[in-house]
Coordinates of C-alpha atoms in Angstrom, one line a residue:
M1 CA 29.2 -43.6 -28.7
S2 CA 29.8 -45.4 -25.5
Q3 CA 33.5 -44.7 -25.7
R4 CA 32.9 -41.1 -26.3
S5 CA 30.5 -40.7 -23.4
E6 CA 32.9 -42.5 -21.0
R7 CA 35.9 -40.3 -22.0
R8 CA 37.1 -38.5 -19.0
G9 CA 39.2 -35.8 -20.8
I10 CA 42.5 -34.3 -19.9
H11 CA 42.8 -33.1 -16.4
V12 CA 45.8 -31.6 -14.6
D13 CA 45.6 -30.6 -11.0
Q14 CA 46.6 -27.0 -10.5
S15 CA 48.9 -28.0 -7.7
E16 CA 51.0 -29.9 -10.3
L17 CA 51.7 -26.5 -11.9
L18 CA 53.3 -25.2 -8.8
C19 CA 56.9 -25.5 -7.5
K20 CA 57.7 -28.9 -6.0
K21 CA 59.2 -27.2 -3.0
G22 CA 55.9 -25.8 -2.0
C23 CA 56.9 -22.1 -2.2
G24 CA 53.7 -21.2 -4.1
Y25 CA 55.3 -20.1 -7.3
Y26 CA 54.9 -21.7 -10.7
G27 CA 57.3 -24.5 -11.5
N28 CA 58.8 -25.5 -14.8
A29 CA 59.7 -28.8 -16.3
A30 CA 63.1 -27.5 -17.5
W31 CA 63.9 -26.7 -13.8
Q32 CA 62.8 -30.2 -12.7
G33 CA 59.4 -28.9 -11.5
L34 CA 60.9 -26.1 -9.5
C35 CA 60.4 -22.3 -9.7
S36 CA 63.3 -20.1 -10.8
K37 CA 64.1 -19.2 -7.2
C38 CA 64.3 -22.7 -5.8
W39 CA 66.1 -23.9 -8.9
R40 CA 68.8 -21.3 -8.4
E41 CA 69.1 -22.4 -4.8
E42 CA 69.4 -26.0 -5.8
Y43 CA 71.9 -25.1 -8.5
Q44 CA 74.0 -23.1 -6.1
R45 CA 73.9 -25.9 -3.6
A46 CA 74.9 -28.5 -6.2
R47 CA 77.7 -26.3 -7.4
Q48 CA 79.0 -25.8 -3.9
K49 CA 78.8 -29.5 -3.3
Q50 CA 80.7 -30.1 -6.6
I51 CA 83.4 -27.6 -5.5
Q52 CA 83.8 -29.4 -2.2
E53 CA 84.1 -32.7 -3.9
D54 CA 86.6 -31.3 -6.3
W55 CA 88.7 -29.9 -3.5
A56 CA 88.4 -33.2 -1.6
L57 CA 89.6 -35.0 -4.7
A58 CA 92.4 -32.6 -5.1
E59 CA 93.6 -33.0 -1.5
K60 CA 93.4 -36.8 -1.9
L61 CA 95.5 -36.7 -5.1
Q62 CA 97.9 -34.3 -3.4
R63 CA 98.4 -36.6 -0.5
E64 CA 99.0 -39.6 -2.8
E65 CA 101.4 -37.5 -4.7
E66 CA 103.3 -36.5 -1.6
A67 CA 103.4 -40.1 -0.4
A68 CA 104.7 -41.2 -3.8
Y69 CA 107.3 -38.5 -3.8
A70 CA 108.4 -39.3 -0.3
S71 CA 108.7 -43.0 -1.0
S72 CA 110.6 -42.5 -4.2
H73 CA 113.2 -40.2 -2.5
G74 CA 113.3 -42.0 0.8
S75 CA 115.7 -44.7 -0.4
Q76 CA 118.2 -42.1 -1.6
S77 CA 121.0 -41.0 0.7
Q78 CA 119.6 -37.6 1.6
S79 CA 119.2 -35.9 4.9
P80 CA 115.8 -35.9 6.4
A81 CA 115.5 -32.2 5.9
Q82 CA 115.8 -32.4 2.2
P83 CA 112.4 -33.9 1.5
S84 CA 110.9 -31.4 3.8
Q85 CA 112.6 -28.7 1.8
S86 CA 111.6 -30.0 -1.6
Q87 CA 108.0 -30.8 -0.5
P88 CA 106.9 -27.3 0.2
S89 CA 108.0 -26.3 -3.3
L90 CA 106.1 -29.2 -4.8
T91 CA 102.9 -28.8 -2.8
P92 CA 102.1 -25.2 -3.9
F93 CA 102.8 -26.0 -7.5
S94 CA 100.6 -29.1 -7.5
K95 CA 97.8 -27.3 -5.7
F96 CA 98.1 -24.5 -8.1
E97 CA 97.8 -26.8 -11.1
E98 CA 94.9 -28.7 -9.5
K99 CA 93.1 -25.5 -8.6
K100 CA 93.5 -24.2 -12.1
T101 CA 92.1 -27.4 -13.6
N102 CA 89.2 -27.5 -11.2
E103 CA 88.4 -23.8 -11.8
K104 CA 88.5 -24.4 -15.5
T105 CA 86.1 -27.4 -15.5
R106 CA 84.0 -26.7 -12.5
K107 CA 81.1 -25.0 -14.2
V108 CA 80.8 -27.4 -17.1
T109 CA 81.0 -30.5 -14.8
T110 CA 78.5 -29.1 -12.4
V111 CA 75.9 -28.3 -15.1
K112 CA 76.4 -31.7 -16.7
K113 CA 75.9 -33.6 -13.4
F114 CA 73.0 -31.5 -12.2
F115 CA 71.0 -31.5 -15.3
S116 CA 71.7 -34.0 -18.1
P117 CA 74.6 -35.3 -20.1
S118 CA 75.6 -33.3 -23.1
S119 CA 78.1 -33.5 -25.9
R120 CA 81.7 -32.8 -24.8
T121 CA 82.9 -31.8 -28.2
A122 CA 80.1 -29.3 -28.7
P123 CA 81.7 -26.4 -26.8
K124 CA 84.9 -26.8 -28.9
K125 CA 82.9 -26.8 -32.0
E126 CA 81.1 -23.7 -31.0
S127 CA 84.3 -22.0 -30.1
H128 CA 85.9 -23.0 -33.4
E129 CA 82.9 -21.8 -35.4
G130 CA 82.6 -18.7 -33.2
K131 CA 86.0 -17.5 -34.3
S132 CA 85.1 -17.8 -38.0
H133 CA 81.6 -16.4 -38.4
S134 CA 80.1 -15.6 -35.0
P135 CA 77.9 -12.5 -35.0
S136 CA 79.2 -9.3 -33.4
F137 CA 77.2 -7.6 -30.7
T138 CA 78.6 -4.1 -31.2
R139 CA 80.1 -3.8 -34.7
Q140 CA 77.2 -5.0 -36.9
P141 CA 73.9 -4.1 -35.2
S142 CA 70.8 -4.7 -37.2
V143 CA 68.0 -2.2 -37.8
E144 CA 65.9 -3.7 -34.9
T145 CA 68.9 -3.6 -32.6
D146 CA 69.5 0.1 -33.4
R147 CA 65.9 0.9 -32.8
V148 CA 65.9 -0.9 -29.4
S149 CA 69.1 0.8 -28.4
R150 CA 67.6 4.2 -29.2
D151 CA 64.5 3.4 -27.3
F152 CA 66.5 2.2 -24.3
V153 CA 68.6 5.4 -24.2
D154 CA 65.5 7.5 -24.5
F155 CA 63.9 5.6 -21.6
L156 CA 67.0 6.0 -19.4
K157 CA 67.1 9.8 -20.0
N158 CA 64.2 10.1 -17.6
L159 CA 66.2 8.4 -14.9
Q160 CA 69.1 10.9 -15.3
K161 CA 72.1 9.7 -13.2
P162 CA 70.8 6.1 -12.4
G163 CA 70.0 5.8 -16.1
R164 CA 73.5 6.5 -17.1
E165 CA 74.8 3.9 -14.7
I166 CA 72.2 1.3 -15.9
H167 CA 73.3 1.9 -19.5
K168 CA 76.9 1.6 -18.6
Q169 CA 76.4 -1.7 -16.7
S170 CA 74.2 -3.1 -19.5
R171 CA 76.8 -2.3 -22.2
A172 CA 79.6 -3.8 -20.1
F173 CA 77.6 -7.0 -19.6
I174 CA 77.0 -7.3 -23.3
E175 CA 80.7 -6.9 -24.0
S176 CA 81.5 -9.5 -21.4
M177 CA 79.0 -11.9 -22.9
A178 CA 80.7 -11.5 -26.3
N179 CA 83.8 -13.1 -24.8
K180 CA 81.9 -16.1 -23.4
K181 CA 81.0 -17.9 -26.6
D182 CA 82.6 -21.1 -25.4
L183 CA 80.2 -21.4 -22.5
G184 CA 77.2 -23.7 -22.5
A185 CA 73.6 -22.6 -22.6
D186 CA 73.0 -23.2 -18.9
E187 CA 76.1 -21.2 -18.0
L188 CA 75.0 -18.3 -20.3
S189 CA 71.7 -18.5 -18.6
E190 CA 73.3 -18.3 -15.2
C191 CA 75.3 -15.2 -16.2
V192 CA 72.1 -13.5 -17.5
Q193 CA 70.1 -14.4 -14.4
D194 CA 72.9 -13.2 -12.1
F195 CA 72.9 -9.9 -14.0
Y196 CA 69.1 -9.6 -13.6
Q197 CA 69.4 -10.3 -9.9
N198 CA 72.2 -7.8 -9.3
M199 CA 70.5 -5.1 -11.3
S200 CA 67.1 -5.7 -9.6
D201 CA 68.7 -5.5 -6.2
R202 CA 70.4 -2.2 -7.1
L203 CA 67.2 -0.7 -8.5
M204 CA 65.2 -1.9 -5.5
S205 CA 67.6 0.0 -3.2
H206 CA 67.5 3.1 -5.4
F207 CA 63.7 3.2 -5.8
K208 CA 63.3 2.4 -2.1
G209 CA 61.2 -0.8 -2.6
S210 CA 59.0 0.5 -5.5
S211 CA 58.5 -2.8 -7.3
E212 CA 56.5 -1.3 -10.1
K213 CA 59.3 1.1 -11.1
V214 CA 61.9 -1.7 -10.8
E215 CA 59.8 -4.0 -13.0
R216 CA 59.4 -1.3 -15.6
V217 CA 63.1 -0.7 -15.7
M218 CA 63.9 -4.4 -15.7
D219 CA 61.6 -4.9 -18.7
Q220 CA 63.6 -2.3 -20.7
V221 CA 66.9 -3.8 -19.5
E222 CA 65.8 -7.3 -20.6
K223 CA 64.6 -6.0 -24.0
Y224 CA 67.9 -4.2 -24.6
I225 CA 70.2 -7.0 -23.5
M226 CA 68.3 -10.0 -25.1
T227 CA 67.8 -8.1 -28.4
R228 CA 71.6 -7.7 -28.6
L229 CA 72.4 -11.3 -27.5
Y230 CA 69.6 -13.0 -29.4
K231 CA 71.6 -14.5 -32.3
S232 CA 74.2 -15.8 -29.9
V233 CA 72.1 -17.4 -27.2
F234 CA 68.9 -18.6 -29.0
C235 CA 69.2 -22.3 -29.9
P236 CA 73.0 -22.5 -29.4
E237 CA 75.0 -25.3 -30.9
T238 CA 76.0 -26.5 -27.5
T239 CA 72.5 -27.8 -26.9
D240 CA 70.2 -30.3 -28.5
D241 CA 67.4 -27.7 -28.9
E242 CA 67.3 -28.1 -32.7
K243 CA 67.0 -31.8 -32.4
K244 CA 64.1 -31.5 -30.0
D245 CA 62.4 -29.0 -32.3
L246 CA 62.5 -31.5 -35.2
A247 CA 61.3 -34.3 -33.0
T248 CA 58.4 -32.2 -31.7
Q249 CA 57.4 -31.1 -35.2
H250 CA 57.5 -34.7 -36.5
R251 CA 55.5 -35.8 -33.5
I252 CA 52.8 -33.2 -34.1
R253 CA 52.7 -34.0 -37.8
A254 CA 52.2 -37.7 -36.9
L255 CA 49.2 -36.7 -34.7
H256 CA 47.4 -34.8 -37.5
W257 CA 44.5 -37.3 -37.2
V258 CA 43.6 -36.3 -33.6
T259 CA 40.2 -34.7 -33.6
I260 CA 38.6 -32.2 -31.3
Q261 CA 36.3 -34.9 -29.9
M262 CA 39.2 -37.1 -28.9
L263 CA 40.7 -34.3 -26.7
C264 CA 37.2 -33.4 -25.3
V265 CA 37.8 -29.7 -26.3
P266 CA 34.7 -27.6 -25.4
V267 CA 34.9 -25.5 -28.5
D268 CA 32.3 -25.2 -31.3
E269 CA 34.1 -23.8 -34.4
E270 CA 30.7 -23.6 -36.2
I271 CA 30.2 -20.4 -34.3
L272 CA 31.8 -17.5 -36.2
E273 CA 33.3 -15.8 -33.1
V274 CA 34.7 -19.0 -31.8
A275 CA 36.3 -19.8 -35.2
D276 CA 37.8 -16.3 -35.3
S277 CA 39.3 -16.7 -31.8
V278 CA 40.8 -20.1 -32.7
V279 CA 42.5 -18.6 -35.8
K280 CA 43.9 -15.7 -33.7
A281 CA 45.2 -18.1 -31.0
I282 CA 47.0 -20.1 -33.7
T283 CA 48.4 -16.9 -35.2
D284 CA 49.7 -15.8 -31.8
I285 CA 51.4 -19.1 -31.0
I286 CA 53.1 -19.1 -34.4
E287 CA 54.1 -15.5 -34.1
M288 CA 56.0 -16.3 -30.9
D289 CA 59.0 -17.4 -33.0
S290 CA 59.4 -14.0 -34.7
K291 CA 60.0 -12.2 -31.4
R292 CA 63.4 -11.7 -29.9
V293 CA 62.7 -10.7 -26.3
P294 CA 61.5 -13.3 -23.9
R295 CA 58.9 -10.9 -22.6
D296 CA 57.5 -10.5 -26.1
K297 CA 57.4 -14.3 -26.6
L298 CA 55.5 -14.6 -23.3
A299 CA 53.1 -11.9 -24.5
C300 CA 52.3 -14.0 -27.5
I301 CA 51.5 -17.0 -25.3
T302 CA 49.3 -14.9 -23.1
S303 CA 47.4 -13.5 -26.0
C304 CA 46.9 -17.0 -27.4
S305 CA 45.6 -18.2 -24.1
K306 CA 43.1 -15.3 -23.8
H307 CA 41.7 -16.1 -27.2
I308 CA 41.3 -19.7 -26.1
F309 CA 39.4 -18.6 -23.0
N310 CA 37.2 -16.4 -25.1
A311 CA 36.4 -19.3 -27.5
I312 CA 35.5 -21.6 -24.6
K313 CA 33.4 -18.8 -23.0
V314 CA 31.4 -18.2 -26.2
T315 CA 30.8 -21.9 -26.8
K316 CA 29.8 -22.8 -23.2
K317 CA 28.2 -19.4 -22.5
E318 CA 29.9 -19.4 -19.2
P319 CA 33.5 -18.6 -17.9
A320 CA 36.0 -21.2 -18.8
S321 CA 37.7 -23.4 -16.2
A322 CA 41.3 -24.7 -16.1
D323 CA 40.2 -28.2 -17.0
D324 CA 38.8 -26.7 -20.2
F325 CA 41.8 -24.6 -21.0
L326 CA 44.6 -27.2 -21.1
P327 CA 42.9 -29.6 -23.7
T328 CA 42.1 -26.6 -25.9
L329 CA 45.7 -25.4 -25.6
I330 CA 46.8 -28.8 -26.7
Y331 CA 44.4 -28.7 -29.6
I332 CA 45.7 -25.3 -30.7
V333 CA 49.4 -26.5 -30.5
L334 CA 48.5 -29.5 -32.6
K335 CA 46.8 -27.4 -35.2
A336 CA 49.5 -24.7 -35.3
N337 CA 52.6 -26.9 -35.0
P338 CA 54.6 -23.8 -34.0
P339 CA 58.1 -23.5 -35.5
R340 CA 61.1 -24.1 -33.1
L341 CA 58.7 -24.7 -30.2
Q342 CA 61.2 -26.4 -27.9
S343 CA 63.9 -23.7 -28.6
N344 CA 61.4 -20.9 -27.8
I345 CA 60.4 -22.6 -24.5
Q346 CA 64.1 -23.1 -23.5
Y347 CA 64.9 -19.6 -24.5
I348 CA 62.2 -18.2 -22.3
T349 CA 63.2 -20.5 -19.5
R350 CA 66.8 -19.5 -19.6
F351 CA 66.7 -15.8 -20.3
C352 CA 63.4 -14.4 -19.1
N353 CA 63.2 -12.3 -16.0
P354 CA 62.4 -15.0 -13.4
S355 CA 59.7 -12.9 -11.7
R356 CA 57.5 -13.2 -14.8
L357 CA 57.7 -17.0 -14.8
M358 CA 57.1 -17.4 -11.1
T359 CA 53.9 -15.5 -10.7
G360 CA 51.2 -13.7 -12.7
E361 CA 49.2 -14.7 -15.8
D362 CA 52.3 -14.9 -17.9
G363 CA 53.8 -17.6 -15.7
Y364 CA 50.5 -19.5 -15.5
Y365 CA 50.0 -19.6 -19.2
F366 CA 53.7 -20.5 -19.9
T367 CA 53.5 -23.3 -17.4
N368 CA 50.4 -24.7 -19.1
L369 CA 52.2 -24.5 -22.4
C370 CA 55.0 -26.6 -21.0
C371 CA 52.4 -29.1 -19.8
A372 CA 50.7 -29.2 -23.2
V373 CA 54.0 -29.9 -25.0
A374 CA 54.9 -32.6 -22.4
F375 CA 51.4 -34.1 -22.9
I376 CA 51.9 -34.2 -26.7
E377 CA 55.2 -35.9 -26.3
K378 CA 53.7 -38.6 -24.1
L379 CA 50.4 -38.9 -25.9
D380 CA 49.2 -42.5 -26.1
A381 CA 46.1 -44.6 -26.8
Q382 CA 44.9 -44.3 -23.2
S383 CA 45.0 -40.5 -23.3
L384 CA 42.7 -40.5 -26.3
N385 CA 40.5 -43.4 -25.1
L386 CA 41.6 -45.5 -28.1
S387 CA 42.7 -49.1 -28.3
P388 CA 46.5 -49.6 -28.8
E389 CA 45.8 -51.2 -32.1
D390 CA 43.8 -48.3 -33.5
F391 CA 46.4 -45.8 -32.1
E392 CA 49.2 -47.6 -33.9
R393 CA 47.3 -47.8 -37.1
Y394 CA 46.5 -44.1 -36.9
M395 CA 50.1 -43.2 -36.1
S396 CA 51.4 -45.3 -39.0
G397 CA 49.0 -43.7 -41.4
Q398 CA 47.4 -47.0 -42.4
V399 CA 43.9 -45.8 -41.3
S400 CA 42.5 -42.4 -40.5
P401 CA 39.6 -41.9 -38.0
R402 CA 38.2 -39.5 -40.5
R403 CA 37.6 -42.2 -43.0
Q404 CA 35.0 -44.4 -41.5
D405 CA 32.3 -46.5 -43.1
D406 CA 29.7 -44.0 -41.9
P407 CA 29.9 -41.0 -44.2
G408 CA 28.1 -38.9 -41.7
S409 CA 30.9 -39.4 -39.2
W410 CA 33.4 -37.8 -41.6
T411 CA 31.1 -34.8 -42.1
D412 CA 30.4 -34.4 -38.4
S413 CA 34.1 -34.8 -37.4
G414 CA 35.2 -32.4 -40.1
S415 CA 32.6 -29.8 -39.1
S416 CA 33.8 -29.8 -35.6
I417 CA 37.4 -29.5 -36.6
N418 CA 37.3 -26.5 -38.8
P419 CA 34.6 -24.3 -40.4
L420 CA 36.5 -24.3 -43.7
I421 CA 36.5 -28.1 -43.7
S422 CA 32.8 -28.1 -42.8
Q423 CA 32.1 -25.6 -45.7
L424 CA 34.2 -27.8 -48.0
H425 CA 32.1 -30.9 -47.2
H426 CA 28.9 -28.9 -47.6
N427 CA 30.1 -27.7 -51.0
L428 CA 30.9 -31.3 -52.0
D429 CA 27.4 -32.4 -51.0
V430 CA 25.9 -29.6 -53.0
L431 CA 28.0 -30.5 -56.0
S432 CA 27.1 -34.1 -55.6
S433 CA 23.4 -33.3 -55.5
L434 CA 23.8 -30.9 -58.5
E435 CA 25.5 -33.7 -60.4
K436 CA 22.6 -36.0 -59.8
R437 CA 20.1 -33.4 -60.8
Q438 CA 22.1 -32.6 -63.9
Q439 CA 22.1 -36.3 -64.8
Q440 CA 18.4 -36.4 -64.3
V441 CA 17.9 -33.4 -66.6
V442 CA 20.1 -35.0 -69.3
D443 CA 18.3 -38.3 -69.1
G444 CA 14.9 -36.4 -69.3
A445 CA 16.1 -34.4 -72.3
M446 CA 17.3 -37.6 -74.1
A447 CA 13.9 -39.3 -73.4
L448 CA 12.1 -36.2 -74.7
Q449 CA 14.2 -36.2 -77.8
T450 CA 13.4 -39.9 -78.4
E451 CA 9.6 -39.2 -77.9
L452 CA 9.7 -36.3 -80.3
N453 CA 11.4 -38.5 -83.0
E454 CA 8.9 -41.3 -82.5
W455 CA 6.0 -38.8 -82.6
Q456 CA 7.3 -37.3 -85.9
D457 CA 7.6 -40.8 -87.4
S458 CA 4.1 -41.7 -86.3
V459 CA 2.6 -38.6 -87.8
A460 CA 4.4 -39.2 -91.1
R461 CA 3.1 -42.7 -91.2
E462 CA -0.5 -41.6 -90.5
V463 CA -0.3 -39.0 -93.2
Q464 CA 1.0 -41.5 -95.7
E465 CA -1.8 -43.9 -94.8
I466 CA -4.5 -41.3 -95.3
L467 CA -3.0 -40.2 -98.6
E468 CA -3.0 -43.8 -99.8
K469 CA -6.5 -44.4 -98.6
Y470 CA -7.9 -41.1 -100.0
P471 CA -5.9 -40.1 -103.0
L472 CA -5.9 -36.4 -103.9
E473 CA -7.8 -35.5 -107.1
I474 CA -6.9 -32.1 -108.6
K475 CA -10.0 -30.7 -110.5
P476 CA -9.7 -28.2 -113.4
R477 CA -10.1 -24.6 -112.6
A478 CA -13.7 -23.2 -113.1
S479 CA -14.2 -20.6 -116.0
A480 CA -16.4 -17.5 -116.2
I481 CA -20.0 -17.7 -117.5
D482 CA -19.4 -16.0 -120.8
A483 CA -15.9 -17.4 -121.3
E484 CA -17.0 -19.5 -124.3
N485 CA -18.7 -16.5 -126.1
V486 CA -16.5 -15.7 -129.1
E487 CA -18.3 -12.5 -129.9
N488 CA -17.5 -10.6 -126.7
D489 CA -16.0 -7.8 -128.6
R490 CA -19.4 -7.0 -130.3
L491 CA -21.3 -6.8 -127.1
P492 CA -22.4 -3.4 -125.8
P493 CA -20.7 -2.0 -122.8
P494 CA -22.2 -2.8 -119.5
L495 CA -24.8 -0.4 -118.0
Q496 CA -23.5 2.1 -115.5
P497 CA -25.8 3.3 -112.7
Q498 CA -26.9 6.9 -113.1
V499 CA -28.1 9.3 -110.5
F500 CA -30.8 11.9 -111.3
A501 CA -31.3 14.9 -109.3
G502 CA -34.9 15.1 -108.2

């Protein structure tokens, strides 16, 4: 009880959710704590720096090559003009080859250096497999793709001429992306984000600064493009997203023993409305994986978060705070164990309209989800106010905190975890009491049967004793008065009463 009372809970300062550059927008762990705007600026700055370093290296190699060429031909009997004549022909060729090589490897090298090292053979593998069975964006559209395409065309009809241009640009972009299967995930993300930015700038100039109209059109553009590109850009083989998904799932499964009290979650699932909100929140976070559009995935996260806030509000009978929200979100993620959680987070980060992640409730809830996943990955004994020994035993499965010597603790813990578990324990208690009562009834029936048999025997003995003490004498049957008269036939008939009329 002392440990439980001293637990401080999970607390994240709201300033930690914002961009590290101090711009006021929400940051993201995938962007090194930056918002999408600052991340793109850092990315462009790093790319320009890499280009300058590549050109500096190319010039250095060129000078060394020129020096080697001059030294190798200086000993020969040639006029001084000959090296100068051959050198110009060599220099452009060498620079051309160097420039071609740098241009070919610039993007991949920049992404690898700026973010994290990745496999160098993966792009080749993806390119090889892409030639054999990669999905086609235009030749084999699915039913959902056809429906989204029709909805997109119907939406653009209201815009008339700008709508035709938007449709043309979107189709051209999708066709260009079909030819970029050998690019990495970050490079594909850069292409999509550049298209969003260019399209948004054009729409802003067309609608004369009407951000609402631009946002509405950009939502439809994102839905159309990402539905068509989903199979190609979601969890690509050039990344380790699938490996991270498996690691996160195993981690959450290993933490199945974490109770609602350990996380200091202010939710009482004994309340019917709270239990219903928890179930809806779990359903929403699981349903996120079935969506194709980043905006729809964000909508699932937002809906899940609103159900969480409602559960906290009903339990505490007051509006929920941010300090209450994050532990409850962690609890929901642990209970749901959403499929491909890391892939969905990376997909939203790479291909969602950046304005949604920078501001608004969608960005806030998504940032908290990223914090929840990061907390689960780094969860330790101190976070749960446990000793390192107990934490290791729980993680290894040797002991479970739900199996304590005190049977009441199991029931109390289970009732706070899930109303179904609480009902299960209640039913088990009822069955146990019924079993005891049934045994008592059976024992009583057996005792009654024994008493009845003993009573029957005692009655039989008493009857036998009485019969022996007072034997039964059967006397002859009594006869009539004149039974011995042999002359009955000669007797006159009996007198009959007679009535005389007076």
